[in-house]
Amino acid sequence: MPFILLILSNLLRQKTRTFLTVLGMSIGVTAVVALGILTHSAIQSTGELLTAGGSDFSVGRNGSSDLTFSILTDQDVRTVESYPEVEHVTPVLIGFARVGSNPYFVQFGLRPEDLSSFELSLEDGTTLEPGAVDDVMLGDSAAKELDAGVGDAVDIRDRMLTVVGIYHSGLTFLDAGAVMPLQTVQELERKEGLYTLLFVRAEPGTNVDALTARIEREHSDLATLQETSDVSKVDQGLEILDAVNLGITILAVFVGGIAVMNTMVMSVFERTREFGILRALGWRTRRILQMVLGESLVLCLVAVGFGSGIAIGLMQFIVLVPTIRAFISPELTMEPFLRGLVVGLAVALLGALYPAYRAAQLSPAQAIRYE
């Protein structure tokens, strides 16, 4: 009988035990993969926001615990505008309100006159007019969710605003919300004269990396944001989420290792006489070790496949929740699945070490006499 078929045959002897072990491990792998996908997608969504509207980079308050807690003032706007390499600065205030079924509907407040520099693809209607404080532009996703079109009224924080345009930016965060006059958002958020981010467009031919480094060097309280790796400067929450993901990974390896070890130890005890006979027939210690480790590896690989499949299914279910769909669009990349595979391999090794060692130490005579 081929070696792999022998391993599969051994596992199928105790179908219920094997199934429960795979199921338990799959839950751990599902948690690792699903949280990995969500973490990656959240970081990507936030990273895409940093250069929204065709800007070269954005500026926030250094050390903010969350991106939305970044507070900038008119003085900060003037500071960034003072650099000769800067062509245009668009100050933005980001707020949230319950609109329809979404409790975190995004309000993206900017000055109407800045829309000529802040690139948005207008799908219908017109852009905001200077001086208009009761108008709003909806992202195409938000318009679909609210079943609203140009000319309709939208209630945001008990203030009726008229939809003048529908836009598409390509950013989940922005398309699920609304672009509103900066003055209106400042009033609703009670943050007159304050901003969340400054979107900066540099002069053509500018060395953007050198400019951002210079701004941070000369103004340590400001953080320039250009790539996903810069998010941690103004949002510690994503770092915490990544740390939680790592903690769950370690926990999954530990718990999964115990579950597999329990299964393999019981299997070794039940087959003590079998190992003795195999040793008497000429099987070497290495061959016994390979069989036990192989059984553990097959268990874990099946669990990885099953758990990854469940995680993909969960992602499809999660995007049905309006609150989540408004912030992230789950992106399937290799990294979370590779982490799940590493968890499976680590569990296989951890769970099989002692059982394999015990099986290899049995002498043929001792194993055959075992009752």
GROMACS .gro file of C-alpha atoms in nm:
model
  371
    1MET     CA    1   0.000   0.000   0.000
    2PRO     CA    2   0.141   0.346  -0.089
    3PHE     CA    3   0.259   0.539   0.215
    4ILE     CA    4   0.010   0.826   0.175
    5LEU     CA    5  -0.281   0.580   0.149
    6LEU     CA    6  -0.161   0.413   0.468
    7ILE     CA    7  -0.167   0.751   0.644
    8LEU     CA    8  -0.519   0.825   0.520
    9SER     CA    9  -0.635   0.478   0.623
   10ASN     CA   10  -0.501   0.532   0.975
   11LEU     CA   11  -0.688   0.862   1.008
   12LEU     CA   12  -1.014   0.713   0.883
   13ARG     CA   13  -1.011   0.442   1.148
   14GLN     CA   14  -1.154   0.691   1.396
   15LYS     CA   15  -1.371   0.907   1.171
   16THR     CA   16  -1.550   1.092   1.450
   17ARG     CA   17  -1.229   1.181   1.634
   18THR     CA   18  -1.060   1.290   1.313
   19PHE     CA   19  -1.360   1.503   1.212
   20LEU     CA   20  -1.382   1.676   1.551
   21THR     CA   21  -1.008   1.749   1.547
   22VAL     CA   22  -1.026   1.897   1.198
   23LEU     CA   23  -1.336   2.099   1.294
   24GLY     CA   24  -1.171   2.241   1.605
   25MET     CA   25  -0.859   2.339   1.414
   26SER     CA   26  -1.063   2.485   1.130
   27ILE     CA   27  -1.226   2.732   1.369
   28GLY     CA   28  -0.883   2.862   1.470
   29VAL     CA   29  -0.767   2.887   1.109
   30THR     CA   30  -1.092   3.064   1.015
   31ALA     CA   31  -1.034   3.325   1.286
   32VAL     CA   32  -0.673   3.381   1.175
   33VAL     CA   33  -0.756   3.409   0.803
   34ALA     CA   34  -1.075   3.616   0.845
   35LEU     CA   35  -0.918   3.865   1.083
   36GLY     CA   36  -0.613   3.884   0.856
   37ILE     CA   37  -0.835   3.972   0.558
   38LEU     CA   38  -1.023   4.237   0.758
   39THR     CA   39  -0.702   4.390   0.896
   40HIS     CA   40  -0.540   4.405   0.553
   41SER     CA   41  -0.855   4.550   0.395
   42ALA     CA   42  -0.893   4.815   0.667
   43ILE     CA   43  -0.531   4.925   0.628
   44GLN     CA   44  -0.566   4.931   0.248
   45SER     CA   45  -0.886   5.137   0.264
   46THR     CA   46  -0.726   5.386   0.500
   47GLY     CA   47  -0.411   5.396   0.289
   48GLU     CA   48  -0.610   5.474  -0.026
   49LEU     CA   49  -0.771   5.770   0.151
   50LEU     CA   50  -0.430   5.934   0.203
   51THR     CA   51  -0.404   6.039  -0.162
   52ALA     CA   52  -0.775   6.085  -0.235
   53GLY     CA   53  -0.882   6.336  -0.496
   54GLY     CA   54  -0.559   6.303  -0.692
   55SER     CA   55  -0.350   6.459  -0.415
   56ASP     CA   56   0.018   6.371  -0.383
   57PHE     CA   57   0.000   6.327  -0.005
   58SER     CA   58  -0.200   6.433   0.297
   59VAL     CA   59  -0.110   6.588   0.631
   60GLY     CA   60  -0.249   6.493   0.971
   61ARG     CA   61  -0.173   6.547   1.339
   62ASN     CA   62   0.121   6.331   1.441
   63GLY     CA   63   0.049   6.078   1.716
   64SER     CA   64  -0.331   6.077   1.684
   65SER     CA   65  -0.492   5.765   1.831
   66ASP     CA   66  -0.732   5.747   1.536
   67LEU     CA   67  -0.739   5.908   1.194
   68THR     CA   68  -1.067   6.086   1.272
   69PHE     CA   69  -0.914   6.229   1.592
   70SER     CA   70  -0.652   6.419   1.394
   71ILE     CA   71  -0.712   6.790   1.464
   72LEU     CA   72  -0.559   7.059   1.244
   73THR     CA   73  -0.610   7.436   1.248
   74ASP     CA   74  -0.596   7.728   1.005
   75GLN     CA   75  -0.239   7.786   1.119
   76ASP     CA   76  -0.148   7.436   1.000
   77VAL     CA   77  -0.310   7.511   0.664
   78ARG     CA   78  -0.102   7.827   0.629
   79THR     CA   79   0.211   7.639   0.735
   80VAL     CA   80   0.175   7.380   0.459
   81GLU     CA   81   0.070   7.641   0.202
   82SER     CA   82   0.387   7.840   0.277
   83TYR     CA   83   0.609   7.581   0.109
   84PRO     CA   84   0.685   7.695  -0.248
   85GLU     CA   85   0.665   7.335  -0.375
   86VAL     CA   86   0.297   7.316  -0.272
   87GLU     CA   87   0.050   7.397  -0.549
   88HIS     CA   88  -0.275   7.356  -0.356
   89VAL     CA   89  -0.399   7.251  -0.010
   90THR     CA   90  -0.750   7.115   0.042
   91PRO     CA   91  -0.848   7.110   0.412
   92VAL     CA   92  -1.107   6.844   0.498
   93LEU     CA   93  -1.311   6.767   0.808
   94ILE     CA   94  -1.440   6.411   0.841
   95GLY     CA   95  -1.748   6.339   1.050
   96PHE     CA   96  -1.993   6.055   1.104
   97ALA     CA   97  -2.369   6.036   1.151
   98ARG     CA   98  -2.647   5.780   1.133
   99VAL     CA   99  -2.811   5.799   0.793
  100GLY     CA  100  -3.052   5.525   0.689
  101SER     CA  101  -2.926   5.189   0.812
  102ASN     CA  102  -2.565   5.308   0.835
  103PRO     CA  103  -2.474   5.439   1.184
  104TYR     CA  104  -2.135   5.561   1.057
  105PHE     CA  105  -2.226   5.749   0.741
  106VAL     CA  106  -1.920   5.950   0.636
  107GLN     CA  107  -1.946   6.329   0.603
  108PHE     CA  108  -1.653   6.457   0.399
  109GLY     CA  109  -1.650   6.832   0.443
  110LEU     CA  110  -1.449   7.049   0.206
  111ARG     CA  111  -1.469   7.395   0.060
  112PRO     CA  112  -1.677   7.396  -0.264
  113GLU     CA  113  -1.407   7.599  -0.439
  114ASP     CA  114  -1.157   7.318  -0.371
  115LEU     CA  115  -1.355   7.071  -0.584
  116SER     CA  116  -1.172   7.199  -0.893
  117SER     CA  117  -0.850   7.059  -0.742
  118PHE     CA  118  -1.000   6.760  -0.563
  119GLU     CA  119  -1.073   6.504  -0.834
  120LEU     CA  120  -1.410   6.330  -0.824
  121SER     CA  121  -1.584   6.161  -1.115
  122LEU     CA  122  -1.925   6.325  -1.140
  123GLU     CA  123  -2.186   6.063  -1.233
  124ASP     CA  124  -2.493   6.289  -1.226
  125GLY     CA  125  -2.590   6.645  -1.138
  126THR     CA  126  -2.344   6.919  -1.048
  127THR     CA  127  -2.078   6.991  -0.787
  128LEU     CA  128  -2.125   7.205  -0.476
  129GLU     CA  129  -2.153   7.576  -0.538
  130PRO     CA  130  -1.959   7.829  -0.326
  131GLY     CA  131  -2.178   7.965  -0.049
  132ALA     CA  132  -2.423   7.674  -0.058
  133VAL     CA  133  -2.455   7.523   0.290
  134ASP     CA  134  -2.761   7.301   0.249
  135ASP     CA  135  -2.643   7.101  -0.054
  136VAL     CA  136  -2.474   6.762  -0.059
  137MET     CA  137  -2.303   6.530  -0.308
  138LEU     CA  138  -2.359   6.159  -0.252
  139GLY     CA  139  -2.117   5.881  -0.338
  140ASP     CA  140  -2.266   5.634  -0.584
  141SER     CA  141  -2.271   5.357  -0.320
  142ALA     CA  142  -2.444   5.586  -0.070
  143ALA     CA  143  -2.697   5.698  -0.330
  144LYS     CA  144  -2.782   5.336  -0.407
  145GLU     CA  145  -2.808   5.247  -0.038
  146LEU     CA  146  -3.037   5.546   0.033
  147ASP     CA  147  -3.224   5.517  -0.297
  148ALA     CA  148  -3.162   5.889  -0.346
  149GLY     CA  149  -3.096   6.088  -0.661
  150VAL     CA  150  -3.032   6.445  -0.771
  151GLY     CA  151  -3.298   6.676  -0.630
  152ASP     CA  152  -3.391   6.449  -0.339
  153ALA     CA  153  -3.355   6.553   0.024
  154VAL     CA  154  -3.135   6.366   0.269
  155ASP     CA  155  -3.167   6.400   0.646
  156ILE     CA  156  -2.825   6.423   0.813
  157ARG     CA  157  -2.836   6.498   1.184
  158ASP     CA  158  -3.185   6.648   1.158
  159ARG     CA  159  -3.070   6.880   0.882
  160MET     CA  160  -3.235   6.842   0.542
  161LEU     CA  161  -2.981   6.867   0.261
  162THR     CA  162  -3.055   6.866  -0.110
  163VAL     CA  163  -2.866   6.621  -0.330
  164VAL     CA  164  -2.706   6.820  -0.613
  165GLY     CA  165  -2.472   6.554  -0.750
  166ILE     CA  166  -2.368   6.187  -0.750
  167TYR     CA  167  -1.995   6.109  -0.768
  168HIS     CA  168  -1.760   5.813  -0.785
  169SER     CA  169  -1.412   5.823  -0.633
  170GLY     CA  170  -1.314   5.456  -0.636
  171LEU     CA  171  -1.263   5.465  -0.258
  172THR     CA  172  -1.498   5.254  -0.046
  173PHE     CA  173  -1.468   5.502   0.241
  174LEU     CA  174  -1.571   5.799   0.027
  175ASP     CA  175  -1.821   5.640  -0.212
  176ALA     CA  176  -2.030   5.513   0.081
  177GLY     CA  177  -2.060   5.865   0.222
  178ALA     CA  178  -2.115   6.224   0.113
  179VAL     CA  179  -1.915   6.530   0.020
  180MET     CA  180  -2.060   6.832   0.198
  181PRO     CA  181  -1.968   7.201   0.236
  182LEU     CA  182  -1.691   7.233   0.492
  183GLN     CA  183  -1.884   7.497   0.687
  184THR     CA  184  -2.183   7.264   0.722
  185VAL     CA  185  -1.977   6.973   0.856
  186GLN     CA  186  -1.794   7.204   1.098
  187GLU     CA  187  -2.130   7.323   1.233
  188LEU     CA  188  -2.269   6.970   1.266
  189GLU     CA  189  -1.950   6.846   1.435
  190ARG     CA  190  -1.910   7.166   1.643
  191LYS     CA  191  -1.555   7.202   1.516
  192GLU     CA  192  -1.547   7.550   1.364
  193GLY     CA  193  -1.206   7.629   1.219
  194LEU     CA  194  -1.081   7.271   1.260
  195TYR     CA  195  -0.986   7.004   1.007
  196THR     CA  196  -0.905   6.633   1.004
  197LEU     CA  197  -0.665   6.615   0.709
  198LEU     CA  198  -0.501   6.843   0.455
  199PHE     CA  199  -0.483   6.702   0.104
  200VAL     CA  200  -0.180   6.843  -0.073
  201ARG     CA  201  -0.108   6.871  -0.445
  202ALA     CA  202   0.257   6.949  -0.518
  203GLU     CA  203   0.393   7.158  -0.805
  204PRO     CA  204   0.480   6.953  -1.115
  205GLY     CA  205   0.833   6.811  -1.098
  206THR     CA  206   0.849   6.830  -0.717
  207ASN     CA  207   1.037   6.560  -0.528
  208VAL     CA  208   0.742   6.462  -0.307
  209ASP     CA  209   0.950   6.239  -0.076
  210ALA     CA  210   1.192   6.524  -0.008
  211LEU     CA  211   0.905   6.766   0.052
  212THR     CA  212   0.724   6.539   0.299
  213ALA     CA  213   1.049   6.468   0.485
  214ARG     CA  214   1.119   6.841   0.509
  215ILE     CA  215   0.769   6.918   0.644
  216GLU     CA  216   0.802   6.653   0.915
  217ARG     CA  217   1.154   6.763   1.003
  218GLU     CA  218   1.054   7.128   1.041
  219HIS     CA  219   0.715   7.058   1.206
  220SER     CA  220   0.731   6.751   1.430
  221ASP     CA  221   0.364   6.784   1.527
  222LEU     CA  222   0.259   6.718   1.166
  223ALA     CA  223   0.259   6.379   0.994
  224THR     CA  224   0.279   6.349   0.616
  225LEU     CA  225   0.087   6.053   0.480
  226GLN     CA  226   0.165   5.908   0.140
  227GLU     CA  227   0.161   5.528   0.166
  228THR     CA  228  -0.018   5.258   0.366
  229SER     CA  229   0.287   5.226   0.593
  230ASP     CA  230   0.234   5.588   0.704
  231VAL     CA  231  -0.111   5.517   0.852
  232SER     CA  232   0.032   5.430   1.194
  233LYS     CA  233   0.145   5.793   1.235
  234VAL     CA  234  -0.215   5.906   1.279
  235ASP     CA  235  -0.406   5.586   1.357
  236GLN     CA  236  -0.292   5.356   1.636
  237GLY     CA  237  -0.615   5.156   1.615
  238LEU     CA  238  -0.499   4.964   1.308
  239GLU     CA  239  -0.177   4.870   1.485
  240ILE     CA  240  -0.382   4.737   1.775
  241LEU     CA  241  -0.595   4.536   1.532
  242ASP     CA  242  -0.280   4.390   1.380
  243ALA     CA  243  -0.152   4.301   1.729
  244VAL     CA  244  -0.484   4.129   1.807
  245ASN     CA  245  -0.446   3.931   1.486
  246LEU     CA  246  -0.100   3.817   1.596
  247GLY     CA  247  -0.234   3.723   1.940
  248ILE     CA  248  -0.512   3.513   1.789
  249THR     CA  249  -0.256   3.344   1.563
  250ILE     CA  250  -0.042   3.243   1.860
  251LEU     CA  251  -0.349   3.127   2.053
  252ALA     CA  252  -0.468   2.923   1.753
  253VAL     CA  253  -0.129   2.749   1.732
  254PHE     CA  254  -0.131   2.668   2.104
  255VAL     CA  255  -0.491   2.544   2.125
  256GLY     CA  256  -0.473   2.365   1.792
  257GLY     CA  257  -0.147   2.200   1.894
  258ILE     CA  258  -0.308   2.058   2.208
  259ALA     CA  259  -0.606   1.928   2.009
  260VAL     CA  260  -0.385   1.755   1.754
  261MET     CA  261  -0.155   1.621   2.024
  262ASN     CA  262  -0.453   1.470   2.205
  263THR     CA  263  -0.569   1.296   1.886
  264MET     CA  264  -0.223   1.169   1.796
  265VAL     CA  265  -0.139   1.050   2.149
  266MET     CA  266  -0.459   0.846   2.166
  267SER     CA  267  -0.387   0.706   1.821
  268VAL     CA  268  -0.035   0.604   1.925
  269PHE     CA  269  -0.158   0.435   2.244
  270GLU     CA  270  -0.426   0.244   2.054
  271ARG     CA  271  -0.177   0.124   1.794
  272THR     CA  272   0.111   0.027   2.020
  273ARG     CA  273   0.099  -0.338   1.914
  274GLU     CA  274   0.079  -0.228   1.550
  275PHE     CA  275   0.398  -0.026   1.586
  276GLY     CA  276   0.568  -0.324   1.747
  277ILE     CA  277   0.474  -0.548   1.457
  278LEU     CA  278   0.592  -0.289   1.205
  279ARG     CA  279   0.924  -0.258   1.387
  280ALA     CA  280   0.956  -0.637   1.394
  281LEU     CA  281   0.892  -0.642   1.018
  282GLY     CA  282   1.187  -0.410   0.965
  283TRP     CA  283   1.039  -0.061   0.981
  284ARG     CA  284   1.304   0.182   1.099
  285THR     CA  285   1.249   0.451   1.363
  286ARG     CA  286   1.257   0.716   1.092
  287ARG     CA  287   0.972   0.544   0.908
  288ILE     CA  288   0.755   0.541   1.223
  289LEU     CA  289   0.828   0.909   1.280
  290GLN     CA  290   0.734   0.990   0.920
  291MET     CA  291   0.401   0.810   0.954
  292VAL     CA  292   0.297   0.988   1.276
  293LEU     CA  293   0.414   1.328   1.150
  294GLY     CA  294   0.243   1.262   0.817
  295GLU     CA  295  -0.090   1.186   0.986
  296SER     CA  296  -0.063   1.508   1.186
  297LEU     CA  297   0.028   1.707   0.874
  298VAL     CA  298  -0.267   1.571   0.674
  299LEU     CA  299  -0.505   1.659   0.959
  300CYS     CA  300  -0.376   2.014   0.970
  301LEU     CA  301  -0.372   2.070   0.594
  302VAL     CA  302  -0.734   1.956   0.569
  303ALA     CA  303  -0.820   2.195   0.853
  304VAL     CA  304  -0.638   2.481   0.676
  305GLY     CA  305  -0.833   2.421   0.357
  306PHE     CA  306  -1.164   2.389   0.539
  307GLY     CA  307  -1.099   2.691   0.762
  308SER     CA  308  -0.987   2.909   0.469
  309GLY     CA  309  -1.305   2.819   0.281
  310ILE     CA  310  -1.517   2.917   0.580
  311ALA     CA  311  -1.327   3.248   0.608
  312ILE     CA  312  -1.400   3.332   0.243
  313GLY     CA  313  -1.767   3.256   0.300
  314LEU     CA  314  -1.772   3.478   0.609
  315MET     CA  315  -1.624   3.766   0.410
  316GLN     CA  316  -1.909   3.740   0.160
  317PHE     CA  317  -2.156   3.752   0.449
  318ILE     CA  318  -1.981   4.037   0.629
  319VAL     CA  319  -2.005   4.274   0.332
  320LEU     CA  320  -2.384   4.252   0.363
  321VAL     CA  321  -2.359   4.454   0.686
  322PRO     CA  322  -2.395   4.824   0.590
  323THR     CA  323  -2.165   4.947   0.868
  324ILE     CA  324  -1.877   4.729   0.750
  325ARG     CA  325  -1.946   4.778   0.380
  326ALA     CA  326  -1.922   5.155   0.432
  327PHE     CA  327  -1.560   5.132   0.546
  328ILE     CA  328  -1.395   4.836   0.382
  329SER     CA  329  -1.424   4.614   0.080
  330PRO     CA  330  -1.265   4.281   0.181
  331GLU     CA  331  -0.970   4.209  -0.045
  332LEU     CA  332  -0.851   3.851  -0.081
  333THR     CA  333  -0.471   3.844  -0.086
  334MET     CA  334  -0.224   3.564  -0.028
  335GLU     CA  335  -0.091   3.695   0.304
  336PRO     CA  336  -0.383   3.589   0.532
  337PHE     CA  337  -0.399   3.246   0.369
  338LEU     CA  338  -0.023   3.199   0.402
  339ARG     CA  339  -0.056   3.290   0.769
  340GLY     CA  340  -0.329   3.027   0.800
  341LEU     CA  341  -0.099   2.772   0.633
  342VAL     CA  342   0.185   2.861   0.870
  343VAL     CA  343  -0.054   2.813   1.162
  344GLY     CA  344  -0.150   2.471   1.025
  345LEU     CA  345   0.213   2.361   0.981
  346ALA     CA  346   0.307   2.490   1.327
  347VAL     CA  347   0.012   2.304   1.481
  348ALA     CA  348   0.107   1.986   1.294
  349LEU     CA  349   0.463   2.003   1.423
  350LEU     CA  350   0.368   2.098   1.779
  351GLY     CA  351   0.093   1.839   1.803
  352ALA     CA  352   0.298   1.550   1.665
  353LEU     CA  353   0.628   1.596   1.848
  354TYR     CA  354   0.552   1.396   2.162
  355PRO     CA  355   0.337   1.125   1.999
  356ALA     CA  356   0.599   1.070   1.729
  357TYR     CA  357   0.877   1.054   1.989
  358ARG     CA  358   0.685   0.801   2.199
  359ALA     CA  359   0.603   0.584   1.899
  360ALA     CA  360   0.966   0.586   1.787
  361GLN     CA  361   1.095   0.485   2.132
  362LEU     CA  362   0.890   0.166   2.152
  363SER     CA  363   1.095  -0.153   2.116
  364PRO     CA  364   0.935  -0.431   1.906
  365ALA     CA  365   0.917  -0.677   2.198
  366GLN     CA  366   0.773  -0.421   2.439
  367ALA     CA  367   0.513  -0.303   2.189
  368ILE     CA  368   0.397  -0.655   2.094
  369ARG     CA  369   0.347  -0.747   2.464
  370TYR     CA  370   0.146  -0.425   2.523
  371GLU     CA  371  -0.218  -0.481   2.630
   0.00000   0.00000   0.00000
